[in-house]
CSV table of C-alpha atoms in Angstrom, one decimal:
chain,number,residue,atom,x,y,z
A,119,MET,CA,0.0,0.0,-0.2
A,120,ASP,CA,1.5,3.6,-0.9
A,121,GLU,CA,1.9,6.2,1.6
A,122,PRO,CA,-0.9,8.2,0.3
A,123,ASP,CA,-3.4,5.6,0.6
A,124,ARG,CA,-2.9,5.0,4.2
A,125,TRP,CA,-5.3,6.4,6.9
A,126,ARG,CA,-3.6,8.4,9.8
A,127,ASN,CA,-4.3,9.5,13.2
A,128,MET,CA,-6.2,12.8,13.5
A,129,ALA,CA,-3.7,14.3,15.7
A,130,SER,CA,-1.5,14.5,12.6
A,131,ALA,CA,-4.1,16.1,10.3
A,132,PRO,CA,-3.2,19.4,8.6
A,133,LYS,CA,-4.9,22.4,10.0
A,134,ASP,CA,-4.1,24.8,7.1
A,135,GLY,CA,-7.6,24.6,5.5
A,136,SER,CA,-6.7,22.0,3.0
A,137,ARG,CA,-9.3,19.4,2.3
A,138,ILE,CA,-8.7,15.9,3.4
A,139,LEU,CA,-10.8,12.7,3.7
A,140,VAL,CA,-11.8,11.8,7.1
A,141,THR,CA,-13.6,8.7,8.6
A,142,ILE,CA,-16.4,9.6,11.0
A,143,ARG,CA,-17.0,7.2,13.7
A,144,PRO,CA,-20.1,5.1,13.8
A,145,SER,CA,-22.7,6.3,16.2
A,146,GLU,CA,-26.3,5.9,17.1
A,147,GLN,CA,-27.2,8.1,13.9
A,148,GLY,CA,-25.7,5.4,11.6
A,149,PRO,CA,-22.5,3.6,10.5
A,150,ALA,CA,-19.0,4.9,10.0
A,151,GLU,CA,-18.6,7.2,6.8
A,152,VAL,CA,-16.0,9.0,4.9
A,153,ASP,CA,-16.2,12.6,4.2
A,154,LEU,CA,-14.2,15.3,2.6
A,155,ALA,CA,-13.4,18.0,5.4
A,156,TYR,CA,-11.0,20.8,6.2
A,157,TRP,CA,-9.9,22.8,9.4
A,158,THR,CA,-11.1,26.3,9.9
A,159,ASN,CA,-9.9,28.7,12.3
A,160,GLY,CA,-13.2,30.1,13.0
A,161,ASP,CA,-15.1,33.0,11.1
A,162,GLN,CA,-18.6,34.8,11.4
A,163,PHE,CA,-20.3,31.5,10.5
A,164,GLY,CA,-18.9,29.2,13.1
A,165,ARG,CA,-16.1,28.5,15.6
A,166,GLU,CA,-12.7,26.9,15.0
A,167,GLY,CA,-12.9,23.2,14.2
A,168,TRP,CA,-13.3,20.6,11.5
A,169,ARG,CA,-16.1,21.4,8.7
A,170,ALA,CA,-17.4,19.2,5.9
A,171,SER,CA,-16.3,20.6,2.6
A,172,ASP,CA,-19.8,21.1,1.4
A,173,SER,CA,-20.5,23.4,4.5
A,174,SER,CA,-22.1,26.7,3.5
A,175,PRO,CA,-23.0,30.1,5.4
A,176,GLY,CA,-26.2,29.0,7.0
A,177,HIS,CA,-25.7,25.4,6.9
A,178,ILE,CA,-22.2,24.6,8.6
A,179,ILE,CA,-21.7,21.0,9.2
A,180,GLU,CA,-19.0,20.9,12.0
A,181,TYR,CA,-17.3,17.7,13.3
A,182,ALA,CA,-16.1,17.3,17.0
A,183,GLU,CA,-12.8,15.9,17.5
A,184,PRO,CA,-14.2,12.5,19.0
A,185,GLU,CA,-16.3,11.9,15.8
A,186,LEU,CA,-13.3,11.8,13.6
A,187,LYS,CA,-11.4,8.5,13.7
A,188,CYS,CA,-8.6,9.4,11.2
A,189,TRP,CA,-7.8,11.2,8.0
A,190,MET,CA,-5.8,10.7,4.5
A,191,PRO,CA,-4.7,13.2,2.0
A,192,MET,CA,-6.8,13.7,-0.9
A,193,PRO,CA,-5.7,11.3,-3.9
A,194,SER,CA,-3.9,13.2,-6.6
A,195,ALA,CA,-4.7,12.6,-10.1
A,196,ASN,CA,-1.7,11.1,-12.3
A,197,VAL,CA,-1.8,13.6,-15.3
A,198,ASN,CA,1.0,11.5,-16.9
A,199,ARG,CA,0.5,11.5,-20.5
A,200,PHE,CA,0.7,7.7,-20.7
A,201,SER,CA,-2.1,7.0,-18.2
A,202,MET,CA,-4.6,9.1,-20.4
A,203,PRO,CA,-7.2,6.8,-22.4
A,204,SER,CA,-6.6,6.7,-26.1
A,205,PRO,CA,-9.0,8.9,-28.2
A,206,TRP,CA,-12.3,7.1,-29.3
A,207,GLU,CA,-12.0,6.6,-33.0
A,208,GLY,CA,-15.4,5.0,-33.7
A,209,ALA,CA,-17.5,6.0,-36.7
A,210,GLU,CA,-18.1,9.8,-36.9
A,211,GLY,CA,-21.9,9.5,-37.4
A,212,GLN,CA,-22.5,7.3,-34.5
A,213,GLN,CA,-24.3,8.9,-31.6
A,214,LEU,CA,-22.7,8.5,-28.1
A,215,ASP,CA,-24.6,8.4,-24.9
A,216,GLY,CA,-27.9,10.0,-25.5
A,217,SER,CA,-30.5,10.6,-28.3
A,218,GLY,CA,-28.8,13.7,-29.6
A,219,ILE,CA,-32.4,15.6,-29.1
């Protein structure tokens, strides 16, 4: 397993605002989940702490430290030219994925 694929202890999670994947502990509300989150130093919308990346003003999703089990960095895309798929070279007139209406 490569280093970027390893889950790490939350104590080592970056608190610089970068987005990371976090494991949310299971609770009475449901099983364990993975979410995209970031650390915020607090602002007019909420206090310092972990927020779900899809939070927005008026709808802040905050996580308490005990709710989060571990983290991992976001996977990076391999933009190496050799990893790109070959262009599709089928018939020009053939429709792809839809009716064309």
